[in-house]
JSON list of C-alpha atoms and ligand atoms in Angstrom, two decimals:
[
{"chain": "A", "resi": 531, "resn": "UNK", "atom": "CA", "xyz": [0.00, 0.00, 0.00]},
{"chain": "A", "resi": 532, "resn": "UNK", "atom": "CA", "xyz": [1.35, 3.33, -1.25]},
{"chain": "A", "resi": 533, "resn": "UNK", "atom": "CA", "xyz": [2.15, 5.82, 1.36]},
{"chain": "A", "resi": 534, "resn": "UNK", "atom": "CA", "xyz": [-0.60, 8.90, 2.51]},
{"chain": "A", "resi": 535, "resn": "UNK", "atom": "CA", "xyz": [2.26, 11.31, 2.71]},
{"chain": "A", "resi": 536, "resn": "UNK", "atom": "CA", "xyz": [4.28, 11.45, -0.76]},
{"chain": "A", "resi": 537, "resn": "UNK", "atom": "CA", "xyz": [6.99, 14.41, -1.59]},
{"chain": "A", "resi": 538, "resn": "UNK", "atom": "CA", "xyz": [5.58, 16.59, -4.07]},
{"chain": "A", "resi": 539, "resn": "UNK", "atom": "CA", "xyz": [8.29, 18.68, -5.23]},
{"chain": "A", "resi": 540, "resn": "UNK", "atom": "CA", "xyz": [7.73, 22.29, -7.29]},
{"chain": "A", "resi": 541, "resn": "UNK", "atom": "CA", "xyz": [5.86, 21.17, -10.71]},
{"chain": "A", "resi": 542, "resn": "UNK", "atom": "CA", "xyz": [6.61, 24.53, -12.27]},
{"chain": "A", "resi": 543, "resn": "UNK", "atom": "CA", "xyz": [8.37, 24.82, -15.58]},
{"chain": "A", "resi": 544, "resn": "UNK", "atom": "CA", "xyz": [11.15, 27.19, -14.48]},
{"chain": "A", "resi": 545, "resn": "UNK", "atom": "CA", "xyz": [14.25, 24.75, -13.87]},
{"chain": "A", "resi": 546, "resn": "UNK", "atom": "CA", "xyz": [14.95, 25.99, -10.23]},
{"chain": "A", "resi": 547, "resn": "UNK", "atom": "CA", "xyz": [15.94, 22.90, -8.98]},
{"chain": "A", "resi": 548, "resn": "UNK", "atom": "CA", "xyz": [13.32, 23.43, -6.14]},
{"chain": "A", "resi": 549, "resn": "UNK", "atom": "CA", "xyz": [13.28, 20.36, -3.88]},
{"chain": "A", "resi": 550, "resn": "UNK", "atom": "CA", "xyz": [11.04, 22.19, -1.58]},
{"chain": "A", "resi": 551, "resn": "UNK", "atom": "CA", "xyz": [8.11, 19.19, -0.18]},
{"chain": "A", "resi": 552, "resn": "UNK", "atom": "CA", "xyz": [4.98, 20.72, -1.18]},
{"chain": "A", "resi": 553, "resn": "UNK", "atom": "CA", "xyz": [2.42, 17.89, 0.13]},
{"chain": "A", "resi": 554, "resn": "UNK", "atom": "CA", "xyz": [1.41, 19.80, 2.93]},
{"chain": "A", "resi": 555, "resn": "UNK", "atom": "CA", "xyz": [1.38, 23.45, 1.60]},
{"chain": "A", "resi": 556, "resn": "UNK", "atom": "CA", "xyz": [-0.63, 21.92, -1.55]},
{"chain": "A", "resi": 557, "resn": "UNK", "atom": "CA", "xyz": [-3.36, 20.84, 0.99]},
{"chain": "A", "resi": 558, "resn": "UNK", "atom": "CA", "xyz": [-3.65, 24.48, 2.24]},
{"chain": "A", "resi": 559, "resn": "UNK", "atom": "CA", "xyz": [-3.48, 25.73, -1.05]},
{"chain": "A", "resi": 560, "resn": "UNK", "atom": "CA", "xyz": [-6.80, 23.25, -2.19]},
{"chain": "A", "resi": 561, "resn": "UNK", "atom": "CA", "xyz": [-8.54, 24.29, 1.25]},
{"chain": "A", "resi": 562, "resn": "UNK", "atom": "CA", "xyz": [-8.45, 28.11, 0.91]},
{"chain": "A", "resi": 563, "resn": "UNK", "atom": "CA", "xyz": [-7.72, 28.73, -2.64]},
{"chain": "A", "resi": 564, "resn": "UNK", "atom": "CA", "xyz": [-11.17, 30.05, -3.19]},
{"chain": "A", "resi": 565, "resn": "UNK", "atom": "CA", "xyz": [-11.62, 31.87, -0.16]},
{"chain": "A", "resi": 566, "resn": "UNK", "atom": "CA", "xyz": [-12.05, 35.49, -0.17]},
{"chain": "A", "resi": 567, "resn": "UNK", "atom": "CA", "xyz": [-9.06, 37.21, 1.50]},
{"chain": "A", "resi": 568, "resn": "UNK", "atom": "CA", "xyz": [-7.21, 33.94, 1.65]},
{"chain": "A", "resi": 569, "resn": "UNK", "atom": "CA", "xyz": [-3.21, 35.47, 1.46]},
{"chain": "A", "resi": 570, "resn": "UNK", "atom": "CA", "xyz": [-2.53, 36.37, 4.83]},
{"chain": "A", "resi": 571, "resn": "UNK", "atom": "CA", "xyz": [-3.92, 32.85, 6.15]},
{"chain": "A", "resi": 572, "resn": "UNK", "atom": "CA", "xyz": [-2.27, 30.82, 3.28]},
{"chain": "A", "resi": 573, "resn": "UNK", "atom": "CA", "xyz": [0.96, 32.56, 4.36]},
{"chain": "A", "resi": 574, "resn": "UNK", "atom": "CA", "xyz": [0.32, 32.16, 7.95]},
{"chain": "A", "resi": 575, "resn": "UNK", "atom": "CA", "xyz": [-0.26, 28.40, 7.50]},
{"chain": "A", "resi": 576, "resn": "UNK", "atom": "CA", "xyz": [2.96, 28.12, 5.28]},
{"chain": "A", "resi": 577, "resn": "UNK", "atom": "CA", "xyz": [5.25, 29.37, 7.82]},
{"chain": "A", "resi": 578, "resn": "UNK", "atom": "CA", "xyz": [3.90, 27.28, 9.99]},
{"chain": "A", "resi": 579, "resn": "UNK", "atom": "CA", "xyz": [5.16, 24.60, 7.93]},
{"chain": "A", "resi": 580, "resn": "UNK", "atom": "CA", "xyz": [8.52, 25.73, 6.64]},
{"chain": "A", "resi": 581, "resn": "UNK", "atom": "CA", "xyz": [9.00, 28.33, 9.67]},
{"chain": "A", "resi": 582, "resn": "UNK", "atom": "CA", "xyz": [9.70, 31.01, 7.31]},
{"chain": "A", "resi": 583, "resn": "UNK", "atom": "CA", "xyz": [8.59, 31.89, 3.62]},
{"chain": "A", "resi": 584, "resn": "UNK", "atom": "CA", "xyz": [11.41, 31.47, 1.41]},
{"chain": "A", "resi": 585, "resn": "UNK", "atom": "CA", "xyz": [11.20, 32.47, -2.52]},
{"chain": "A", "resi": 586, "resn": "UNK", "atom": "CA", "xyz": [10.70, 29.27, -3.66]},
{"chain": "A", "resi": 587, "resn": "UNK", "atom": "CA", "xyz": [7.35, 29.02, -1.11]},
{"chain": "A", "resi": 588, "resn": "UNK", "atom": "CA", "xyz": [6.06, 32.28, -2.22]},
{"chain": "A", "resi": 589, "resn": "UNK", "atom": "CA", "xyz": [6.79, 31.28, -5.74]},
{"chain": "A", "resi": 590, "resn": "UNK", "atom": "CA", "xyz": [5.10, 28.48, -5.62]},
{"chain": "A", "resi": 591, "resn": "UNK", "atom": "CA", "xyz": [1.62, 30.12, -3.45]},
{"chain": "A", "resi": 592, "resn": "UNK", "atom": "CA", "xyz": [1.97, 32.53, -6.33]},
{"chain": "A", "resi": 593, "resn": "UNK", "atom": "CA", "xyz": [1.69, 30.03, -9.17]},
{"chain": "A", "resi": 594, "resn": "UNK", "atom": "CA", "xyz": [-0.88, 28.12, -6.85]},
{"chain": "A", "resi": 595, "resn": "UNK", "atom": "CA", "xyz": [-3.47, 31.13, -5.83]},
{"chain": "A", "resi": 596, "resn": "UNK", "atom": "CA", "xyz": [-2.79, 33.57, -9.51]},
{"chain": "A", "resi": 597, "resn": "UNK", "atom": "CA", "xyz": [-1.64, 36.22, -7.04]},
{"chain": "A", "resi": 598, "resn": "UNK", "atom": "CA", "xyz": [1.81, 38.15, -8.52]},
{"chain": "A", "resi": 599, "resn": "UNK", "atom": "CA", "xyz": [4.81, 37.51, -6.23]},
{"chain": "A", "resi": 600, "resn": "UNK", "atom": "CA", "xyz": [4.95, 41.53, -5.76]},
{"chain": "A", "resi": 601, "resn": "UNK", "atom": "CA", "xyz": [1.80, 41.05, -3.69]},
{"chain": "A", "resi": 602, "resn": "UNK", "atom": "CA", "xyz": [2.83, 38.48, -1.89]},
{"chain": "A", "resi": 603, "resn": "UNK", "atom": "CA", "xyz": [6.12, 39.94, -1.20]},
{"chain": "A", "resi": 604, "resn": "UNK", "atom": "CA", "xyz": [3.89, 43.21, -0.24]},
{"chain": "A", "resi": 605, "resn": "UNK", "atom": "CA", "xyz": [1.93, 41.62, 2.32]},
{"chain": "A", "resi": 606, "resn": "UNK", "atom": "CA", "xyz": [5.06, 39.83, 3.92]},
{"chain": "A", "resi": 607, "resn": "UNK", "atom": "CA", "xyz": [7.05, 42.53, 4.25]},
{"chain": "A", "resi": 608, "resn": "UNK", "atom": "CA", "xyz": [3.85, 44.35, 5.65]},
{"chain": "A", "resi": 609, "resn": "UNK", "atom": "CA", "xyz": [3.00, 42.55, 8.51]},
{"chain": "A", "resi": 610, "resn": "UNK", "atom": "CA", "xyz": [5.53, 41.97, 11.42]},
{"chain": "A", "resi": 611, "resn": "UNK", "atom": "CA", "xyz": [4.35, 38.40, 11.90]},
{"chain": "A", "resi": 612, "resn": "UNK", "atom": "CA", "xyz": [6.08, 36.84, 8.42]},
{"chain": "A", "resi": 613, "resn": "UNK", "atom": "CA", "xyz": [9.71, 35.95, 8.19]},
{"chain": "A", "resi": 614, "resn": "UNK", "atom": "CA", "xyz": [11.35, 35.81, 4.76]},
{"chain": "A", "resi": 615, "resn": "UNK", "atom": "CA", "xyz": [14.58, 34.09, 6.46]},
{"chain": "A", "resi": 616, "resn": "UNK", "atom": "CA", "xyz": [15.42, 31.34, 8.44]},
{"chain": "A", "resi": 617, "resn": "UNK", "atom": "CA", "xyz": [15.17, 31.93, 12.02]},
{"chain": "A", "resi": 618, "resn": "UNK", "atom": "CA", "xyz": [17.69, 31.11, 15.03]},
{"chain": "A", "resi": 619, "resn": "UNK", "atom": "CA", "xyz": [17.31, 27.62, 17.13]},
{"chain": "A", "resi": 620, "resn": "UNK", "atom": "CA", "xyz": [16.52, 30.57, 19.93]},
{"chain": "A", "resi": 621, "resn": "UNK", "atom": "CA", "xyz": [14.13, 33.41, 18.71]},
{"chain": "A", "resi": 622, "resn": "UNK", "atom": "CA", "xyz": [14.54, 36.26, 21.27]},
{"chain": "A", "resi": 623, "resn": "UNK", "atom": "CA", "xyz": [11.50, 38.08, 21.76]},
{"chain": "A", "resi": 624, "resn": "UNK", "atom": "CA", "xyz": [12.51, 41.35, 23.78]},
{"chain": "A", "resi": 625, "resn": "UNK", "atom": "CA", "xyz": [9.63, 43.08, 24.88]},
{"chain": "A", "resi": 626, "resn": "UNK", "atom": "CA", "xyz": [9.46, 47.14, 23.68]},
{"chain": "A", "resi": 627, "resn": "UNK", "atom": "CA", "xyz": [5.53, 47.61, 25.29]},
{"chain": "A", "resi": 628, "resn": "UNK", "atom": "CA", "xyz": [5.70, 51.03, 27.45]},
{"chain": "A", "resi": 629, "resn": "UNK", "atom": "CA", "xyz": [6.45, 49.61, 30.79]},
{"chain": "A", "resi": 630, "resn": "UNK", "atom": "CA", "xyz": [9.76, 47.47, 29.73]},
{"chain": "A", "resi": 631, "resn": "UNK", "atom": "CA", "xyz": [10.73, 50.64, 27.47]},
{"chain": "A", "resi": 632, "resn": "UNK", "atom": "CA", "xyz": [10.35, 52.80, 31.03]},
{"chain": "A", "resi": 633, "resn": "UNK", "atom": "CA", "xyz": [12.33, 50.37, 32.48]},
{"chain": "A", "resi": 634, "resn": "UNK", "atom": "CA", "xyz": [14.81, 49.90, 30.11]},
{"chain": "A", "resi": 635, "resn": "UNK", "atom": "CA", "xyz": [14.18, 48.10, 27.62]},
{"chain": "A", "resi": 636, "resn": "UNK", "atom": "CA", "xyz": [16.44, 49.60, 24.93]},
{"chain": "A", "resi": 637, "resn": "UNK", "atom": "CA", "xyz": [19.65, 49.35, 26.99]},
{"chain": "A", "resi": 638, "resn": "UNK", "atom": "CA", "xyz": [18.74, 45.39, 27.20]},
{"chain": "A", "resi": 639, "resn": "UNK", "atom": "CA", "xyz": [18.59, 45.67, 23.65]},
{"chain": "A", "resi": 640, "resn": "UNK", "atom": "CA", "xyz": [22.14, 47.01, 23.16]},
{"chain": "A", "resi": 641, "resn": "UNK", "atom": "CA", "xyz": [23.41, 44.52, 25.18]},
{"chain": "A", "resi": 642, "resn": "UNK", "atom": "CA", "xyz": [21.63, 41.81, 23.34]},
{"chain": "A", "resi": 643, "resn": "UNK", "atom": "CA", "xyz": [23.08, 43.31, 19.99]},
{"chain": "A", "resi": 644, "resn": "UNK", "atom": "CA", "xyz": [26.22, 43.87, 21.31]},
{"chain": "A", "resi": 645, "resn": "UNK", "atom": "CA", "xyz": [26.87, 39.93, 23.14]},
{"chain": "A", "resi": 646, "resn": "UNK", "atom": "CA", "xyz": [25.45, 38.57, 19.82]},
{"chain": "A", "resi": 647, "resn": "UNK", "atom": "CA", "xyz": [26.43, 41.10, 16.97]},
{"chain": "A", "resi": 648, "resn": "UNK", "atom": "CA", "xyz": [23.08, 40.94, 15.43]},
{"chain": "A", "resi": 649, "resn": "UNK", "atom": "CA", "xyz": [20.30, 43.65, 15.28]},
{"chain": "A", "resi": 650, "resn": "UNK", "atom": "CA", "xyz": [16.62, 43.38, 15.79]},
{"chain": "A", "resi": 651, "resn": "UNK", "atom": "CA", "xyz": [15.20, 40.77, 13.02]},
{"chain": "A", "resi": 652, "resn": "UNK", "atom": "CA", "xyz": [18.90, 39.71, 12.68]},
{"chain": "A", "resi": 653, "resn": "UNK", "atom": "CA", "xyz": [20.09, 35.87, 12.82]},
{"chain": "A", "resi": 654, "resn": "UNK", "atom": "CA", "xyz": [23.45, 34.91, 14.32]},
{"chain": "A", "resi": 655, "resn": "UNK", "atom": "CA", "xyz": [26.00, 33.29, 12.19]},
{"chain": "A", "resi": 656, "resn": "UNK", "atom": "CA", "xyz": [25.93, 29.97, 13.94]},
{"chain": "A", "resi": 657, "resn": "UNK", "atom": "CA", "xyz": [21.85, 29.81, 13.58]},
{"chain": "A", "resi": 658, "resn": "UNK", "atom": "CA", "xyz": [21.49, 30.35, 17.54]},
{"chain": "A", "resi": 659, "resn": "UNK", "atom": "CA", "xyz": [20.00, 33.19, 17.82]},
{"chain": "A", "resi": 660, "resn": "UNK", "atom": "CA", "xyz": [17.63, 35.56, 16.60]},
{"chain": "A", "resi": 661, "resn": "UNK", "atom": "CA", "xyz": [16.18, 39.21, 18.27]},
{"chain": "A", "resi": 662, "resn": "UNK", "atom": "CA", "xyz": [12.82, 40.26, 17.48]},
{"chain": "A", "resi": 663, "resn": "UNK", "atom": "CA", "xyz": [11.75, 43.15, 19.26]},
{"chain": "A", "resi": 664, "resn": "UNK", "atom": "CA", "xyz": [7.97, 42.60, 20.00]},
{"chain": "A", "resi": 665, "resn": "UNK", "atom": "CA", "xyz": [4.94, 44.52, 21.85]},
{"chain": "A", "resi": 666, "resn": "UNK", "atom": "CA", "xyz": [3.90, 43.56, 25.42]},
{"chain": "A", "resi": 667, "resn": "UNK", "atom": "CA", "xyz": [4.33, 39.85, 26.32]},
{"chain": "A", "resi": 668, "resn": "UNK", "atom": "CA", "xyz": [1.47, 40.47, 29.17]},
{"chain": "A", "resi": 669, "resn": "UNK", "atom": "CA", "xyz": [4.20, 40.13, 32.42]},
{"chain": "A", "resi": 670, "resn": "UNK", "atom": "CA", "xyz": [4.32, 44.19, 33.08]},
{"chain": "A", "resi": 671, "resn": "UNK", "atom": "CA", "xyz": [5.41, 43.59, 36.19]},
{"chain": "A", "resi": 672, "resn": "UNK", "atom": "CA", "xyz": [8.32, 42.11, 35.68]},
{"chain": "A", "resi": 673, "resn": "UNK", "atom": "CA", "xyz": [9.77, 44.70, 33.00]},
{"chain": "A", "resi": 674, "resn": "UNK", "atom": "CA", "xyz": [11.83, 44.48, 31.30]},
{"chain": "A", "resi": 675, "resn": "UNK", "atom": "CA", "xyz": [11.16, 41.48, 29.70]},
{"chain": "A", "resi": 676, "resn": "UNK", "atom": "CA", "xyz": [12.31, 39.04, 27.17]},
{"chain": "A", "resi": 677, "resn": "UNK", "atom": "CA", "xyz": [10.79, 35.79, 26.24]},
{"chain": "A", "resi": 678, "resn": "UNK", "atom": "CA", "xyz": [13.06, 33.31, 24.50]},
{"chain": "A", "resi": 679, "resn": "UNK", "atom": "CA", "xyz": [11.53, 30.28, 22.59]},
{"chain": "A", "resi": 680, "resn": "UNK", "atom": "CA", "xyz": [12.89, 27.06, 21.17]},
{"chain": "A", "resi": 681, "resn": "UNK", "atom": "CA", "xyz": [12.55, 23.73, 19.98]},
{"chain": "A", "resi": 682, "resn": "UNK", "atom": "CA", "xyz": [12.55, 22.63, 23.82]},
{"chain": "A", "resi": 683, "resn": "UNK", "atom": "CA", "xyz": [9.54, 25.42, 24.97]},
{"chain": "A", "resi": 684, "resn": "UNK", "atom": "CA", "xyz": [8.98, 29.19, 26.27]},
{"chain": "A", "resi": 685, "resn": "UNK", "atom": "CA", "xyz": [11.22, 30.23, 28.90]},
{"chain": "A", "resi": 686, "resn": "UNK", "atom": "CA", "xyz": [10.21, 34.45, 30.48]},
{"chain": "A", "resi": 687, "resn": "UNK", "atom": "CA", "xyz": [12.63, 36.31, 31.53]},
{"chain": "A", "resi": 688, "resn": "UNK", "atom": "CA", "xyz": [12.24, 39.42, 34.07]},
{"chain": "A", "resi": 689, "resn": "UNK", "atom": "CA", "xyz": [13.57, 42.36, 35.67]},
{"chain": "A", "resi": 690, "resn": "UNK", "atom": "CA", "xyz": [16.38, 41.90, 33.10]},
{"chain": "A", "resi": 691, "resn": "UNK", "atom": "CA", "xyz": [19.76, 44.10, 33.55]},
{"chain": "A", "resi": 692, "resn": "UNK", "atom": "CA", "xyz": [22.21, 44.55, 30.78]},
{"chain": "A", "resi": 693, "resn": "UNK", "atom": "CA", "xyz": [24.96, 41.63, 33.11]},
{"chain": "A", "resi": 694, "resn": "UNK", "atom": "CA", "xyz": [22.12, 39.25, 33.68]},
{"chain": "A", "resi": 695, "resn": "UNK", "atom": "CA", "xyz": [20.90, 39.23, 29.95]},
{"chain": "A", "resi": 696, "resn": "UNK", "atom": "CA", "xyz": [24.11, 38.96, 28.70]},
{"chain": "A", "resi": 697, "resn": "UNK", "atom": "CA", "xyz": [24.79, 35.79, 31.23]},
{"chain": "A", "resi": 698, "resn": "UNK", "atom": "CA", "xyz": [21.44, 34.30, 29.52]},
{"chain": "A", "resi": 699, "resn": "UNK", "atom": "CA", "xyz": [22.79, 34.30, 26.51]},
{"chain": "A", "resi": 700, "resn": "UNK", "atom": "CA", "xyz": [26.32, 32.98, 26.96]},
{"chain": "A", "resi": 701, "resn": "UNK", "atom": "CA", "xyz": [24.88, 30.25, 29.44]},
{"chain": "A", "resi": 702, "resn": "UNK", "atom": "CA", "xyz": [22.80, 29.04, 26.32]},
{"chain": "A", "resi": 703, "resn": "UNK", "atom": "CA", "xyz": [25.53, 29.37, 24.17]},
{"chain": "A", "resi": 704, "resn": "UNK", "atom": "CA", "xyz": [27.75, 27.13, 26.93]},
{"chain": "A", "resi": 705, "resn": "UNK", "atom": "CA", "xyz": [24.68, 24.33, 26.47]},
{"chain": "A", "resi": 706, "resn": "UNK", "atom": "CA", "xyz": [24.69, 24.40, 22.69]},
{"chain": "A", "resi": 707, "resn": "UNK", "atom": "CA", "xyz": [28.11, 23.78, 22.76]},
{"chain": "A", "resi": 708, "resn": "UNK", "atom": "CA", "xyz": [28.18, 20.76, 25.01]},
{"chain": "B", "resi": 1496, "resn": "LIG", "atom": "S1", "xyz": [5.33, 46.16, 28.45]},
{"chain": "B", "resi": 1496, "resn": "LIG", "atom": "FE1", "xyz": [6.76, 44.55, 28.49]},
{"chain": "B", "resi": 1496, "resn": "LIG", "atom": "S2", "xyz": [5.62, 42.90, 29.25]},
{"chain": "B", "resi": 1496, "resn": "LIG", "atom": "FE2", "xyz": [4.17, 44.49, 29.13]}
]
């Protein structure tokens, strides 16, 4: 019995050499195709999938769906929420909301930047890391605040100063090295 789940590669004409597994996306694709206003939940759902939307994705949703890749690209770059690169094995979500910018949010920043030489959106050059400045994360009281997520869960971090951030960071550096 054949398998449920084949790889459907890129069946356009162009010879990208796209190896990109489609199955999934294609099933997206066939459920809101002909919904009205369908883009920013067909992109949503694809970086769910592929954790960020890479040309050959958006190439493909564009063949898919009729809309022009300048429109997809325009509602990508729009909204905060879509990546259009790879992110870290640690995204860095430092909160910027009004109480952890009173408190000091933007120094915490800088010392984020500075310990990992990225900027905000940024990815390290190892793949460790990446700093997304984001609105509140809902813990006020504990500003300033960063939440950092990977493959192993959430973990919030309070009343940050620019040492104890900067010991975060190399302390998960020291455990990805192990
Ligand atoms: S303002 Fe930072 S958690 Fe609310």
């Amino acid at each position: 019995m054949q398998s449920q789940k084949e790889t459907k590669n890129c069946t356009c004409t162009c010879s990208c050499n796209d190896d990109t597994d489609y199955y999934a996306l294609d099933e997206i694709l066939a459920e809101y195709k002909d919904m009205q206003g369908n883009l920013i939940i067909i992109l949503q759902k694809a970086q769910e999938i592929y954790g960020y939307l890479s040309r050959e994705v958006i190439r493909h949703i564009s063949q898919v769906t009729g809309y022009t890749q300048a429109k997809i690209y325009g509602v990508a770059t729009f909204y905060t929420q879509f990546r259009l690169a790879p992110i870290g094995k640690n995204l860095i979500m430092l909160c910027q909301g009004t109480a952890c910018h009173v408190n000091g949010s933007k120094d915490i920043e800088e010392a984020i930047c500075s310990e990992l030489n990225i900027q905000d959106g940024e990815t390290t050059e190892d793949g460790l890391f990446t700093l997304n400045n984001v609105a509140c994360l809902g813990c006020c009281s504990l500003a300033p605040v960063m939440m950092i997520s990977s493959s192993e869960g959430e973990e919030t971090y309070g009343k940050l100063t620019k040492d104890s951030v900067k010991e975060i960071l190399k302390k998960i550096k020291a455990e990805a090295e192990k």
